[in-house]
Coordinates of C-alpha atoms in Angstrom, one line a residue:
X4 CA 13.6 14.1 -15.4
X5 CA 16.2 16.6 -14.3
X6 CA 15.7 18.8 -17.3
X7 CA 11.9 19.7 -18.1
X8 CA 10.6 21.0 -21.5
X9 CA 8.3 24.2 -21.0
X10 CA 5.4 25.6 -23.1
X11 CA 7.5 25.7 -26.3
X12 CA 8.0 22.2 -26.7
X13 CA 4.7 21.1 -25.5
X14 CA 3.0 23.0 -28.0
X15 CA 5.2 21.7 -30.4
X16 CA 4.1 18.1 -29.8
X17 CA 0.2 19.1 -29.2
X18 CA 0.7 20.6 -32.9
X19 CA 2.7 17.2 -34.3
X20 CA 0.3 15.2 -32.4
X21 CA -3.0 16.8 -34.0
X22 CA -1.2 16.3 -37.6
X23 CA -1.8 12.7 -37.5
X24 CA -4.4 11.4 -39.4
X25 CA -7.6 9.6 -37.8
X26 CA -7.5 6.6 -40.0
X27 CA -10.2 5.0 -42.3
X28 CA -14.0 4.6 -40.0
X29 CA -12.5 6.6 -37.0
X30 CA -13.8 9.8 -35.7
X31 CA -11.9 13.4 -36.4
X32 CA -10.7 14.0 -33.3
X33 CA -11.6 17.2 -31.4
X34 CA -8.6 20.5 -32.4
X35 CA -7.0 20.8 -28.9
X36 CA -9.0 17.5 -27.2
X37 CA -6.0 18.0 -24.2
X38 CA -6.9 21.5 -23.0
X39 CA -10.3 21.2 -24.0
X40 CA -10.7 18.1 -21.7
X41 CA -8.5 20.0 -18.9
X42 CA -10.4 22.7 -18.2
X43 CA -13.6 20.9 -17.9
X44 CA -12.1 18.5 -15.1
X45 CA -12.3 21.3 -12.0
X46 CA -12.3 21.2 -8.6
X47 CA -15.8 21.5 -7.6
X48 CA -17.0 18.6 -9.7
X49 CA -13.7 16.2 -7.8
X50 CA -14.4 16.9 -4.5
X51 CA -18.2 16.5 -4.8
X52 CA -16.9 12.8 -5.6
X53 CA -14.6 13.0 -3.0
X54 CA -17.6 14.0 -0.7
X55 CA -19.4 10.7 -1.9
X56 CA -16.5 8.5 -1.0
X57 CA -16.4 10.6 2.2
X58 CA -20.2 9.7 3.2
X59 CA -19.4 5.8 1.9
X60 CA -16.2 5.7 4.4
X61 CA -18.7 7.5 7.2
X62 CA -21.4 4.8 6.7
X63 CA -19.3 1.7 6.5
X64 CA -16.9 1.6 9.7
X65 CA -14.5 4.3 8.5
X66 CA -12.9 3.5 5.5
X67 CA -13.1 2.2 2.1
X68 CA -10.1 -1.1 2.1
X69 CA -10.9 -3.8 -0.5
X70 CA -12.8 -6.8 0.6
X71 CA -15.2 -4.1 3.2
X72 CA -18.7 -3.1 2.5
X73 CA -16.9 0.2 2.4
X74 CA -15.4 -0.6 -1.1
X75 CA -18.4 -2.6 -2.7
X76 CA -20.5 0.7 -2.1
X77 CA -17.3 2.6 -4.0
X78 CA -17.4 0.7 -6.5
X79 CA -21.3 0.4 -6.8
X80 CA -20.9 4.7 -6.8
X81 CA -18.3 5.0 -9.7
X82 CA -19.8 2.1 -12.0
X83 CA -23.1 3.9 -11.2
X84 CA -21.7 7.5 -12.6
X85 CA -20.2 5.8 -15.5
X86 CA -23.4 4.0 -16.1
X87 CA -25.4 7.2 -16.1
X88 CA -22.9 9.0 -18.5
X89 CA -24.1 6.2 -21.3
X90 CA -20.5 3.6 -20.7
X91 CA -20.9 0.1 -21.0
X92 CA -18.9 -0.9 -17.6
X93 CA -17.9 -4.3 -16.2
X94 CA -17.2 -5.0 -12.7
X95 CA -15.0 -8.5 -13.1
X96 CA -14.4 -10.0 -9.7
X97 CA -11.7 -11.7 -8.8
X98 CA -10.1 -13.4 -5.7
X99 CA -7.1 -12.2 -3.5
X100 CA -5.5 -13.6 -0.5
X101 CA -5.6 -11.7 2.8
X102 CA -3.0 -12.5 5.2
X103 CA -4.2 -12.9 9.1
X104 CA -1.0 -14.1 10.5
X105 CA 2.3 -15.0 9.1
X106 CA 2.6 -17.6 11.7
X107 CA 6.1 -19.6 11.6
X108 CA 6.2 -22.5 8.5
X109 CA 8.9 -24.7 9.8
X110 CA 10.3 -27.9 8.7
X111 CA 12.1 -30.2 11.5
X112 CA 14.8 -32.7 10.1
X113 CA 16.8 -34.6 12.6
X114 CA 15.9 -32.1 15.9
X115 CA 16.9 -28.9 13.5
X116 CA 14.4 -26.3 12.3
X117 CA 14.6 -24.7 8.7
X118 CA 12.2 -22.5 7.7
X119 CA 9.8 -23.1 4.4
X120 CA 7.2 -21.3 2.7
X121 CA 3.7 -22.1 3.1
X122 CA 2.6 -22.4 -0.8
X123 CA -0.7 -23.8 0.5
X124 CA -2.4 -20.8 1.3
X125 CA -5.6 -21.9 2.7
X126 CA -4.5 -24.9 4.0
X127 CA -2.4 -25.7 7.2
X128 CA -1.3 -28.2 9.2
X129 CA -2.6 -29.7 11.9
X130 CA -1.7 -28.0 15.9
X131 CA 1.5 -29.3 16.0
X132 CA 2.1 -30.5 12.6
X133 CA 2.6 -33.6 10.8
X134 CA 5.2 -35.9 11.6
X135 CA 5.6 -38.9 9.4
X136 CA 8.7 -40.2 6.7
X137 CA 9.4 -38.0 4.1
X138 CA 9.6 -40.3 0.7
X139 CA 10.8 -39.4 -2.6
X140 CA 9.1 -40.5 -5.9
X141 CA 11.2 -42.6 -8.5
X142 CA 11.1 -39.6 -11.0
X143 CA 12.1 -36.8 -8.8
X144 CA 8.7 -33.9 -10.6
X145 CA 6.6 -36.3 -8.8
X146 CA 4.5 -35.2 -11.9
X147 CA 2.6 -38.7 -12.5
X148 CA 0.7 -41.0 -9.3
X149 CA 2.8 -43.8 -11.2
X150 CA 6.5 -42.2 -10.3
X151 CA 5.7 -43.7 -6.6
X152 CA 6.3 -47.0 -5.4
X153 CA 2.4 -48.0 -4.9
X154 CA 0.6 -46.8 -1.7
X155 CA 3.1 -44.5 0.8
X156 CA 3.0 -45.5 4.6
X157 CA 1.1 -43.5 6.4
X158 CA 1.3 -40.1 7.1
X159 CA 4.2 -39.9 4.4
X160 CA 5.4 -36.6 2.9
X161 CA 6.3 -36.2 -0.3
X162 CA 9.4 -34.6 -1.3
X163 CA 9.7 -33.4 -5.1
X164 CA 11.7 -31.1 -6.7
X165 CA 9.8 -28.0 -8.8
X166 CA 10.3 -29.2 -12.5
X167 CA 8.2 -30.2 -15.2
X168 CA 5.1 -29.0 -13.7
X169 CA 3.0 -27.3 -12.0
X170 CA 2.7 -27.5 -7.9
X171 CA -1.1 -28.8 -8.4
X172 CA 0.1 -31.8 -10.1
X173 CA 2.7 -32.6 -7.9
X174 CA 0.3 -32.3 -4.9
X175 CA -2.4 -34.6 -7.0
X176 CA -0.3 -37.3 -8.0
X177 CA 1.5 -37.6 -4.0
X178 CA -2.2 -37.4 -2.7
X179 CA -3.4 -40.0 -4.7
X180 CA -0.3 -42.4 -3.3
X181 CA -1.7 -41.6 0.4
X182 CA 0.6 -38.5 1.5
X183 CA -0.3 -36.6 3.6
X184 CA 2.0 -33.2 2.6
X185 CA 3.9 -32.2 -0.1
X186 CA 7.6 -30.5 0.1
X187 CA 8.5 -28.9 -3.0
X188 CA 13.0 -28.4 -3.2
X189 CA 13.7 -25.2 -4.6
X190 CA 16.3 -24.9 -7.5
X191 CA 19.5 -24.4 -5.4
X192 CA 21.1 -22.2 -8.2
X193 CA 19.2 -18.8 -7.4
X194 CA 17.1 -18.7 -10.2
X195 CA 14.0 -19.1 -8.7
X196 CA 11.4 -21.7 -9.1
X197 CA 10.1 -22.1 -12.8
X198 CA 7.2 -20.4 -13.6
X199 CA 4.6 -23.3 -14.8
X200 CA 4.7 -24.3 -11.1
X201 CA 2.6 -21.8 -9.3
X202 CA 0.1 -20.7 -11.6
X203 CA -2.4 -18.3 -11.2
X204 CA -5.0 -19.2 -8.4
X205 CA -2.7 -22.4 -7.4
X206 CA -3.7 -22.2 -4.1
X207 CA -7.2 -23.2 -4.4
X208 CA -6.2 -25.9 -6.1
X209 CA -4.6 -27.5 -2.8
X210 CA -6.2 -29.0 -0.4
X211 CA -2.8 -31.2 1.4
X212 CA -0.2 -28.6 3.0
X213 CA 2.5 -28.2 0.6
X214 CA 6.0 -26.3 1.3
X215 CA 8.9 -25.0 -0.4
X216 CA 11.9 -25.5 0.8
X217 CA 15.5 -24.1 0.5
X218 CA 18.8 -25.4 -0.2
X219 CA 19.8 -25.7 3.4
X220 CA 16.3 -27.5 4.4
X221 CA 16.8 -29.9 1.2
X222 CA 20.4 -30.7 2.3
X223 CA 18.4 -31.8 5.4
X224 CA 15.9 -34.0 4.1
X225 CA 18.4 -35.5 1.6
X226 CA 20.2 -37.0 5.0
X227 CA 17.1 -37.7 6.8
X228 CA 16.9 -41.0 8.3
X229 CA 13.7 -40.8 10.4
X230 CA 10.3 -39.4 10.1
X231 CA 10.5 -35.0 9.8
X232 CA 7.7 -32.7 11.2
X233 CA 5.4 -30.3 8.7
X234 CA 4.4 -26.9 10.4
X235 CA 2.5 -24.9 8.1
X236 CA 0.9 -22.7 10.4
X237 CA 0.5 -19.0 8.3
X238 CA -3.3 -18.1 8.1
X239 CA -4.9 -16.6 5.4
X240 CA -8.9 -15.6 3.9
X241 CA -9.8 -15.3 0.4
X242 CA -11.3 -12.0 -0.4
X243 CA -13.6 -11.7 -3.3
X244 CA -13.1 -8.2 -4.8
X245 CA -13.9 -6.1 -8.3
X246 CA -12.7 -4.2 -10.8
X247 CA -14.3 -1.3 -12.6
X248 CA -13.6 -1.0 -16.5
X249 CA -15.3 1.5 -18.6
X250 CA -14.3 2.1 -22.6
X251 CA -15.2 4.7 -24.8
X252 CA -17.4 3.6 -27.6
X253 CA -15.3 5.2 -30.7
X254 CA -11.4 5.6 -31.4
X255 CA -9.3 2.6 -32.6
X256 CA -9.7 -0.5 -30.4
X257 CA -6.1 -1.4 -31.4
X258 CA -4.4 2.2 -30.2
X259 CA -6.4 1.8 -26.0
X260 CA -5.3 4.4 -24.0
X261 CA -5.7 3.3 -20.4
X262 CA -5.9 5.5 -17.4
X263 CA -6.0 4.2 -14.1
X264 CA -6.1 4.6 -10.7
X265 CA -6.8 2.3 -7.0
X266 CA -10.3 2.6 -5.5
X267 CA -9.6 1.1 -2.5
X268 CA -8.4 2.9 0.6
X269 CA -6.1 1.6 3.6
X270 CA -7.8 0.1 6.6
X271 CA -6.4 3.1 9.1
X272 CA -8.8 5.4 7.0
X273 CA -11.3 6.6 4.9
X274 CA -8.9 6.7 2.2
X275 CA -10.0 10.1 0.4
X276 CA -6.2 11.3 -0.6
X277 CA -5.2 7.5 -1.0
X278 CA -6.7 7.4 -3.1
X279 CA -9.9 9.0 -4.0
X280 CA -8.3 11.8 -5.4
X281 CA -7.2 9.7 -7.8
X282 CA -10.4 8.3 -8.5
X283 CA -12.2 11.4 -9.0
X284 CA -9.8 12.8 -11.3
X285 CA -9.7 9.6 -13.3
X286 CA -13.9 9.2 -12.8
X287 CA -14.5 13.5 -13.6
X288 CA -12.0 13.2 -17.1
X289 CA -14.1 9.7 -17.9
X290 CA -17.9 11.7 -17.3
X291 CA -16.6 14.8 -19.3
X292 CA -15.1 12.9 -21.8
X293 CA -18.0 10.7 -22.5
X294 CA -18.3 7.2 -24.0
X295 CA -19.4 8.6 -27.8
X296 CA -16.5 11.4 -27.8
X297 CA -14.9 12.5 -30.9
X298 CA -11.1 10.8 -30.5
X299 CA -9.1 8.8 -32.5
X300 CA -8.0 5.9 -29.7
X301 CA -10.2 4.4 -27.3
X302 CA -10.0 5.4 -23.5
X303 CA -10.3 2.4 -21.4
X304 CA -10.5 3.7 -17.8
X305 CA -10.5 1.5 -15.0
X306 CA -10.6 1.7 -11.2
X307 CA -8.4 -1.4 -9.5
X308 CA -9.9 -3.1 -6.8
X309 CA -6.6 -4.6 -4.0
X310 CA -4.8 -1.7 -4.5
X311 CA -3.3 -1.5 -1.4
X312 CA -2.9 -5.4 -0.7
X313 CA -0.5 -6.6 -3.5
X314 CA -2.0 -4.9 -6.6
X315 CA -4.2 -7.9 -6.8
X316 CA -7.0 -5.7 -9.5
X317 CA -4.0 -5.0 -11.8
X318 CA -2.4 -8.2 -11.7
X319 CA -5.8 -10.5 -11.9
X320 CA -6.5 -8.1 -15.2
X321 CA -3.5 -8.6 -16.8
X322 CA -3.4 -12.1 -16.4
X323 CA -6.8 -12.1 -18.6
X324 CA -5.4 -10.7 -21.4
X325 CA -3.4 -12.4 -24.5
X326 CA -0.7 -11.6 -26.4
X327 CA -2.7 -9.5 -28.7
X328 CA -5.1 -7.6 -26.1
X329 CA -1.5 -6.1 -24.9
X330 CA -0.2 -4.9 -27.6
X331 CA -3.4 -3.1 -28.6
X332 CA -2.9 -1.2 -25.3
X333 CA -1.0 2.1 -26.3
X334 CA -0.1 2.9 -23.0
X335 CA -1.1 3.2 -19.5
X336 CA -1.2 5.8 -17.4
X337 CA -1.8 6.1 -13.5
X338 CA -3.2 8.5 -10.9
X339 CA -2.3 8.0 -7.1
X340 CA -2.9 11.3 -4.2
X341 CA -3.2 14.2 -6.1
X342 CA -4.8 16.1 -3.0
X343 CA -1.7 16.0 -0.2
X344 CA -2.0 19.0 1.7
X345 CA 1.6 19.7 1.7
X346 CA 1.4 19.2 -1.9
X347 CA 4.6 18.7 -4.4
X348 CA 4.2 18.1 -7.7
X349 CA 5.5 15.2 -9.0
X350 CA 5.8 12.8 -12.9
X351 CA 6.4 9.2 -12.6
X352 CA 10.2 9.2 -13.8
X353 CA 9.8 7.4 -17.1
X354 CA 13.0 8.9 -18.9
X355 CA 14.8 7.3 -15.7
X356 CA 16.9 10.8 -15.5
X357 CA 16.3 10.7 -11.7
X358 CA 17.7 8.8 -8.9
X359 CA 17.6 5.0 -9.8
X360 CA 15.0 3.3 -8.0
X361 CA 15.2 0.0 -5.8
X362 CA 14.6 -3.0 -8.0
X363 CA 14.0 -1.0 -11.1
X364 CA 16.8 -0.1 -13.9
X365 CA 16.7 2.0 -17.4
X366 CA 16.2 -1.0 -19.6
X367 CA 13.0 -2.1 -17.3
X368 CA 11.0 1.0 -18.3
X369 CA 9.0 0.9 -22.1
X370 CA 10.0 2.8 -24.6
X371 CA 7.2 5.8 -24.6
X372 CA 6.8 6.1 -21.0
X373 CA 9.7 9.4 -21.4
X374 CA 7.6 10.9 -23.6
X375 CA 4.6 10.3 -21.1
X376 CA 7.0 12.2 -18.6
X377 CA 7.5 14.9 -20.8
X378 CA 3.5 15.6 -21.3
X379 CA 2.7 15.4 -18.2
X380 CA 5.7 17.7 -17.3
X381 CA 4.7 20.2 -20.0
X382 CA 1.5 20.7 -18.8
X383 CA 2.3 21.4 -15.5
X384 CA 5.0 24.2 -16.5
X385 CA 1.9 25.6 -17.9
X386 CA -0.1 25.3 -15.1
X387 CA 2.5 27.3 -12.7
X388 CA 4.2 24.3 -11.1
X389 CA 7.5 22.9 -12.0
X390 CA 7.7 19.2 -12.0
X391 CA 9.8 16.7 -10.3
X392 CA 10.4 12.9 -10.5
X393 CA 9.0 10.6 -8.3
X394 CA 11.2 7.5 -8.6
X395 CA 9.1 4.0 -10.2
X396 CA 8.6 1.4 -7.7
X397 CA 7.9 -2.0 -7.9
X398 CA 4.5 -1.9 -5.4
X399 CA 2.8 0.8 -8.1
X400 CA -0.2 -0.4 -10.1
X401 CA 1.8 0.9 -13.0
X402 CA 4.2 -1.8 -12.3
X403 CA 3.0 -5.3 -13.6
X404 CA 2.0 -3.0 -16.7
X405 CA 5.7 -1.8 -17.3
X406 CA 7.2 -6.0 -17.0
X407 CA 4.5 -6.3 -19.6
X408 CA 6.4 -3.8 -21.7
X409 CA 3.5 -1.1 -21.9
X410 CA 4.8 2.2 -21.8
X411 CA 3.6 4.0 -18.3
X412 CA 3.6 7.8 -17.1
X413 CA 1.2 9.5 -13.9
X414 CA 1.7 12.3 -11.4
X415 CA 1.7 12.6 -7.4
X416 CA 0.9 15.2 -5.1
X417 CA 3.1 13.1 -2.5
X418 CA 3.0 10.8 0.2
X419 CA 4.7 10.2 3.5
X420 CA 8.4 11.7 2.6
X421 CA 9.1 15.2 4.1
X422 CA 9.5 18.0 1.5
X423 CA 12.9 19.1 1.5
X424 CA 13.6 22.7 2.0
X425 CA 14.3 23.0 -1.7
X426 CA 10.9 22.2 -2.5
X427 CA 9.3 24.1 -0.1
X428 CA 10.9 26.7 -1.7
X429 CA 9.8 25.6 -5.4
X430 CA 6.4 24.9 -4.5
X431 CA 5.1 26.6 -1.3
X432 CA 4.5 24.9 2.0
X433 CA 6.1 23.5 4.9
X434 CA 9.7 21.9 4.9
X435 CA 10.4 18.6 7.0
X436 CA 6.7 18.6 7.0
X437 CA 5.3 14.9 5.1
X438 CA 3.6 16.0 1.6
X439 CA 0.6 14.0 3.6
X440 CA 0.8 14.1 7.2
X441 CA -2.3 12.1 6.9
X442 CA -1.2 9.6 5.1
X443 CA -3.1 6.1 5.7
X444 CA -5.1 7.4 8.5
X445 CA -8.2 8.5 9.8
X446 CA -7.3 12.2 9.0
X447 CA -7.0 10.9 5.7
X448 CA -10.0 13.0 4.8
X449 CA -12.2 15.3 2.0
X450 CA -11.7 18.1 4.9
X451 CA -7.8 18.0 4.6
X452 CA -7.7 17.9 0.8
X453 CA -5.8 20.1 -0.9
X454 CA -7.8 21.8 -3.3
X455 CA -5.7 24.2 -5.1
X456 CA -3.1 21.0 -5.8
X457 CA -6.5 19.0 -6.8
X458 CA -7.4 21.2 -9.3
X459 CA -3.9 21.4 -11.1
X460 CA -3.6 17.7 -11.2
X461 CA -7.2 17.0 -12.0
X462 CA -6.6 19.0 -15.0
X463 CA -3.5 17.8 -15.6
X464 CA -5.1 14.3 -15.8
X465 CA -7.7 15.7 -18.4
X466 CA -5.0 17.1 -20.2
X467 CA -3.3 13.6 -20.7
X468 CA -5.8 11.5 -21.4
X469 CA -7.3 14.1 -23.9
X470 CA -3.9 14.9 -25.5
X471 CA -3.1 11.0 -26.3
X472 CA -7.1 10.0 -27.4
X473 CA -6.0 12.4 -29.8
X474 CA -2.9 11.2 -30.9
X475 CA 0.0 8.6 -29.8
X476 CA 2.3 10.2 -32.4
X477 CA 4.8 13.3 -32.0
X478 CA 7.4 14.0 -30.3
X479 CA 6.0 12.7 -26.7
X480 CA 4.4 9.8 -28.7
X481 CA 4.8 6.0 -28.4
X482 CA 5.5 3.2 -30.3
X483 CA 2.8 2.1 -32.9
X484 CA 1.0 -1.1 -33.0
X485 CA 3.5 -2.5 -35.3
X486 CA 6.3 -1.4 -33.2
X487 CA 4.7 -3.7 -29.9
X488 CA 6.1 -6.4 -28.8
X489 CA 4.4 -7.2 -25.2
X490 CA 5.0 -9.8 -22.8
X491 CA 2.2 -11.8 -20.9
X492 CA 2.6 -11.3 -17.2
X493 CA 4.1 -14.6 -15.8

């Protein structure tokens, strides 16, 4: 936002905010729950966690990346701390895909190459490929064993286009025939494949290699007159990973406020900026909050495992959860390097008043997440630091939550941009200089945090959480229950 609101207006909507009333078998909430929670989130008590991730990094190779013993004993330390505070926490697993080499997926027709993608993720073909006639079912889904001619000659490949359902079914019903692979023709009018046909956790569902092909590689196949060749040659690894979800035992189940941040670190490092600052912000405001605290919405707090590889905690979560279980999600916010050394001080851009950002537009951004902006913004103009947007990106774990249509705010210290002379002007520290010259390294350590800029977002994270447990009304409020009208996550 180009145009920040300062201590006036904040009080303003801490005042409107505390004006709304609990609701029939809910708890008063604490006068002032924000700056009450705020000032009991301090630095000392987030680096000792930051410390503890430190030693786990030290003991496990270096660093703390999902899928390493590194993260399991992070996630074993946070779920413990909750534990002890009296939460009830889960740690769902889930499975992710790990990439080992990209190889080259190519489809021969005729002496020509095209390339494909390899939609069977575990599964490739053999050194060389698979050579053999590519044949075409009578009803062109492939959907049903009975839209073949009986058995295929051997080592046939299917070729299918991607309607009607899903890629599983298609494989099933061409296996079942005798191919040997499955080519799946992509819709050549640029709308993308539909979404029934890769559904969640497809690819263990395969066990042929299956493709998808563009236009240019259908064209191909439509003409061939003699056998085609199948590399699939991309290798991948399932990783089995976990979340970590703690909820507060009182406030409204229907009003969740969820706070967020990644637990898992980059491979180059032990990850303590990227992001266990977040983590102990997010883990300190949880313990001083407490599961039986006096607010009007439940706090759901949660620590994403895959973080760094594809938002795979985020987007496994999300796929769990109805219709419903979104819209009783108020909003969400998210908490990513609030330690950089050459610290700025920044609010997720949810009034969209900054430069547009790649692949995101004004009408992709839920109603609320401005007002998010503007209470996070407020609170740092209190705290002595002016705020500036950091453009939304599509590779955030705030992300999947804002095509859900659940309004979204955080803050940032920084990453790998320089600060601009401007800013080192605004906030102190070094110009052309990255806001974390140790970003996704093995500098990326509790020695090199920044605990001044710690301690300002730390509290500015208690501030949040404790402003909107109180209240999602006000001036800086979002919509109500009734107002909701979420979308699953394809």
């Amino acid at each position: 936002m180009t145009v920040r609101l300062g201590a006036t207006l904040l009080w303003i909507a801490v005042l409107l905010a505390g004006c709304s009333s609990a609701g029939p078998g809910l708890p008063t909430a604490a006068p002032d729950l924000g700056h009450g929670l705020a000032k009991k989130v301090t630095a000392d008590a987030m680096m000792a966690h930051l410390r503890a991730l430190q030693n786990i990094a030290n003991a496990n190779g270096g660093n703390r990346a999902d899928g390493t013993p590194g993260f399991q004993a992070s996630v074993d330390y946070v779920a413990k701390a909750l534990r002890d505070k009296g939460f009830d926490v889960q740690t769902p697993q889930f499975d992710r895909l790990y990439p080992v080499s990209p190889g080259k997926p190519t489809l021969t027709v005729a002496g020509r190459g095209y390339p494909v993608d390899q939609a069977s993720m575990l599964v490739q073909t053999p050194p060389g490929g698979l050579t053999g006639p590519a044949v075409r079912p009578a009803q062109p889904s492939g959907c049903a064993a009975s839209d073949y001619p009986g058995a295929l000659p051997k080592g046939a490949i299917a070729v299918v286009d991607d309607t009607r359902c899903s890629v599983v079914d298609k494989q099933n019903s061409a296996v079942a025939r005798g191919a040997s692979a499955l080519i799946v023709v992509s819709a050549p009018d640029g709308h993308g494949a539909p979404p029934t046909l890769f559904t969640p956790g497809y690819y263990k569902q395969l066990s042929v290699p299956v493709a998808v092909v563009n236009p240019s590689g259908a064209a191909a196949l439509a003409g061939a007159g003699g056998p085609v060749r199948l590399i699939l040659d991309a290798v991948n690894v399932k990783v089995t990973s976990r979340n970590v979800v703690a909820q507060t035992k009182t406030g409204s189940a229907h009003e969740v406020i969820m706070v967020g941040a990644h637990l898992d670190g980059s491979r180059a490092g032990p990850g303590i900026n990227d992001n266990g600052s977040g983590v102990a912000a997010v883990l300190e405001t949880a313990l001083q909050l407490g599961p039986l605290a006096p607010v009007s919405n439940a706090v759901r707090f949660v620590f994403w495992g895959a973080g760094e590889d594809g938002l795979g905690g985020v987007m496994d979560y999300l796929f769990g959860l109805d219709r419903d279980q979104l819209n009783d999600i108020a909003l969400y916010l998210n908490f990513t390097m609030l330690g950089s050394p050459n610290a700025g001080f920044f609010t997720d851009d949810g009034d969209q008043s900054g430069p547009p950002a790649p692949g995101i537009s004004a009408a992709d951004v839920p109603e609320g997440s401005a007002g998010i902006e503007r209470t996070l913004a407020g609170y740092l103009n209190l705290a002595g630091k002016r705020a500036a947007d950091m453009p939304l990106n599509t590779r955030a774990d705030y992300h999947p939550f804002m095509v859900a249509g659940v309004p979204i705010g955080g803050m940032t210290t920084g990453a790998s941009q320089p600060k601009t002379t401007v800013q080192s002007r605004l906030w102190g520290g070094q110009a052309g200089v990255p806001f974390d010259p140790n970003f996704q390294s093995p500098r990326d350590t509790a020695d090199n945090i920044n605990r001044d800029a710690l301690a300002v977002m730390g509290s500015g994270v208690g501030f949040a959480v404790g402003s909107y447990a109180q209240s999602i009304g006000g001036v800086n409020g979002v919509p109500p229950h009734d107002k909701r009208h979420r979308t699953r996550v394809p």
